[in-house]
């Protein structure tokens, strides 16, 4: 079997993958399965051999990451339904003056993007953001996209987001490293995207249905008072509207410390175990305890337990202990399937000799190898509209190439995560949710969300290259 044939088969497989998802709207899981099976057969693995490789790759991948995805999705659902996400947003808004409201939203969105899918964060918080836009006169073309971008970037670069979880598992990157270095490339991306969006000149009012309950109705002029009073609730500021929305939307008031604890605890446990574990005496009970609670699966389960007090007396109810877990499982179903089939794709690429051929071709171009996973992730995300699919597919393609290209798994992970942010436009559900609920046109959505997602991804990739040049990674 010639090298040219192998490369052409691989390129055709990727083209079919993109075509089925983007053009014919076939479900990504079904599309990935078709592509993986077809690739194995045309590269000579045979029908039975191909299915064996697919099931092996699927099973091995889910064995390492399945429970992580489940507990991560359950945690996100608990924070959503308990009112914790709204409390975090309200608290962030109280820290900033009227002129800094976009940064308050960026901060809240970034924190919530660690456990929540970006689309969910927008749907939950858009009434608060719309009320703030009405009260302050700030354009929804600024505030809506900022609400989305903070969570979107974190969902792309930091576990327990399903895309980063799958990518880290496929590449063999420790969860502590994935979280720590993911934040290092993700936070600068959020900052630069927020700066860009804050300078938007076009004024877009909030949707009337989100502000008609406010005093004066949606047609009343927005208050023009500035200063801290506009955001601290001492005047007609944004936090008054935020507090009202929280009280209306949440089942009860929850504390900020209790709301943040389930988010921060697993991150600290995982990172501490990753950094301190190797330095502790081997076999000691303290070492075993640190490694046990810092094991990612256990840390996320502990986070779910820590979220139970947010429901107060209702934590014992079936609706909390059983129904809420089932709701999280429903959210986890698609990421689990995508991750498993992505693992099967990596196995097929590794076992059929595609990896060596791709590596040789890349080396012959003279390109820096680190740009390849970035471009692959960007292409998949831009064409299919899914950052989860972008980061996972690029990781599955790159994992077998690591030895031949001489790339560190962590570097590839970060390149995939930054590339998968580019670019959101009209083929993305998150784009439509944010554009529609923010009262923007498609053109305004592309100018704001689309451009900002490119800025965040490119910024993260530049930070990654600086880290490589300085020996940080």
Tab-separated table of N, CA, C and O in Angstrom, residues 3 5 53 68 89 128 143 160 166 190 242 254 287 291 306 324 415 420 461:
chain	number	residue	atom	x	y	z
A	3	UNK	N	2.408	5.168	0.097
A	3	UNK	CA	2.244	6.291	1.018
A	3	UNK	C	1.202	7.286	0.499
A	3	UNK	O	0.424	7.847	1.273
A	5	UNK	N	-1.419	6.646	-1.356
A	5	UNK	CA	-2.756	6.085	-1.150
A	5	UNK	C	-3.209	6.292	0.301
A	5	UNK	O	-4.356	6.688	0.563
A	53	UNK	N	-10.633	-2.977	16.445
A	53	UNK	CA	-9.873	-1.773	16.785
A	53	UNK	C	-10.795	-0.663	17.302
A	53	UNK	O	-10.444	0.055	18.246
A	68	UNK	N	-15.139	10.870	34.636
A	68	UNK	CA	-14.820	12.291	34.725
A	68	UNK	C	-15.874	13.131	34.011
A	68	UNK	O	-16.340	14.154	34.529
A	89	UNK	N	-22.384	35.233	39.593
A	89	UNK	CA	-22.520	36.370	38.682
A	89	UNK	C	-22.876	37.640	39.433
A	89	UNK	O	-22.291	38.706	39.215
A	128	UNK	N	-30.167	38.591	33.440
A	128	UNK	CA	-29.390	39.511	34.279
A	128	UNK	C	-28.606	40.483	33.407
A	128	UNK	O	-28.584	41.692	33.647
A	143	UNK	N	-22.123	43.122	25.879
A	143	UNK	CA	-22.335	42.283	27.053
A	143	UNK	C	-22.695	40.832	26.708
A	143	UNK	O	-22.208	39.897	27.352
A	160	UNK	N	-13.211	20.384	33.896
A	160	UNK	CA	-13.891	19.214	33.349
A	160	UNK	C	-14.743	19.452	32.109
A	160	UNK	O	-15.689	18.704	31.881
A	166	UNK	N	-11.530	14.980	27.113
A	166	UNK	CA	-11.251	13.971	26.093
A	166	UNK	C	-9.863	14.163	25.504
A	166	UNK	O	-9.112	13.198	25.324
A	190	UNK	N	-9.367	35.358	27.097
A	190	UNK	CA	-10.577	36.036	27.570
A	190	UNK	C	-10.334	37.536	27.687
A	190	UNK	O	-11.180	38.356	27.304
A	242	UNK	N	-29.659	42.705	38.802
A	242	UNK	CA	-29.109	41.362	38.940
A	242	UNK	C	-29.705	40.657	40.137
A	242	UNK	O	-30.082	39.486	40.066
A	254	UNK	N	-28.297	31.482	47.928
A	254	UNK	CA	-27.150	30.680	48.323
A	254	UNK	C	-25.968	31.612	48.559
A	254	UNK	O	-25.915	32.722	48.032
A	287	UNK	N	0.729	10.609	51.766
A	287	UNK	CA	0.864	10.593	50.311
A	287	UNK	C	-0.327	9.915	49.662
A	287	UNK	O	-0.895	10.409	48.678
A	291	UNK	N	-3.020	11.712	47.083
A	291	UNK	CA	-3.225	11.163	45.740
A	291	UNK	C	-4.648	10.658	45.552
A	291	UNK	O	-5.200	10.726	44.446
A	306	UNK	N	-19.914	18.291	47.683
A	306	UNK	CA	-19.832	19.629	48.260
A	306	UNK	C	-20.929	20.553	47.741
A	306	UNK	O	-21.241	21.561	48.370
A	324	UNK	N	-31.613	14.757	39.668
A	324	UNK	CA	-30.591	15.696	39.223
A	324	UNK	C	-29.402	14.946	38.615
A	324	UNK	O	-28.825	15.378	37.621
A	415	UNK	N	-2.213	23.426	22.087
A	415	UNK	CA	-2.417	23.861	20.706
A	415	UNK	C	-3.812	23.484	20.219
A	415	UNK	O	-4.490	24.281	19.541
A	420	UNK	N	-9.163	25.207	18.797
A	420	UNK	CA	-10.583	24.830	18.786
A	420	UNK	C	-11.512	25.977	19.145
A	420	UNK	O	-12.734	25.815	19.106
A	461	UNK	N	-2.703	30.869	21.546
A	461	UNK	CA	-1.633	30.188	20.804
A	461	UNK	C	-0.329	30.984	20.876
A	461	UNK	O	0.760	30.392	20.976
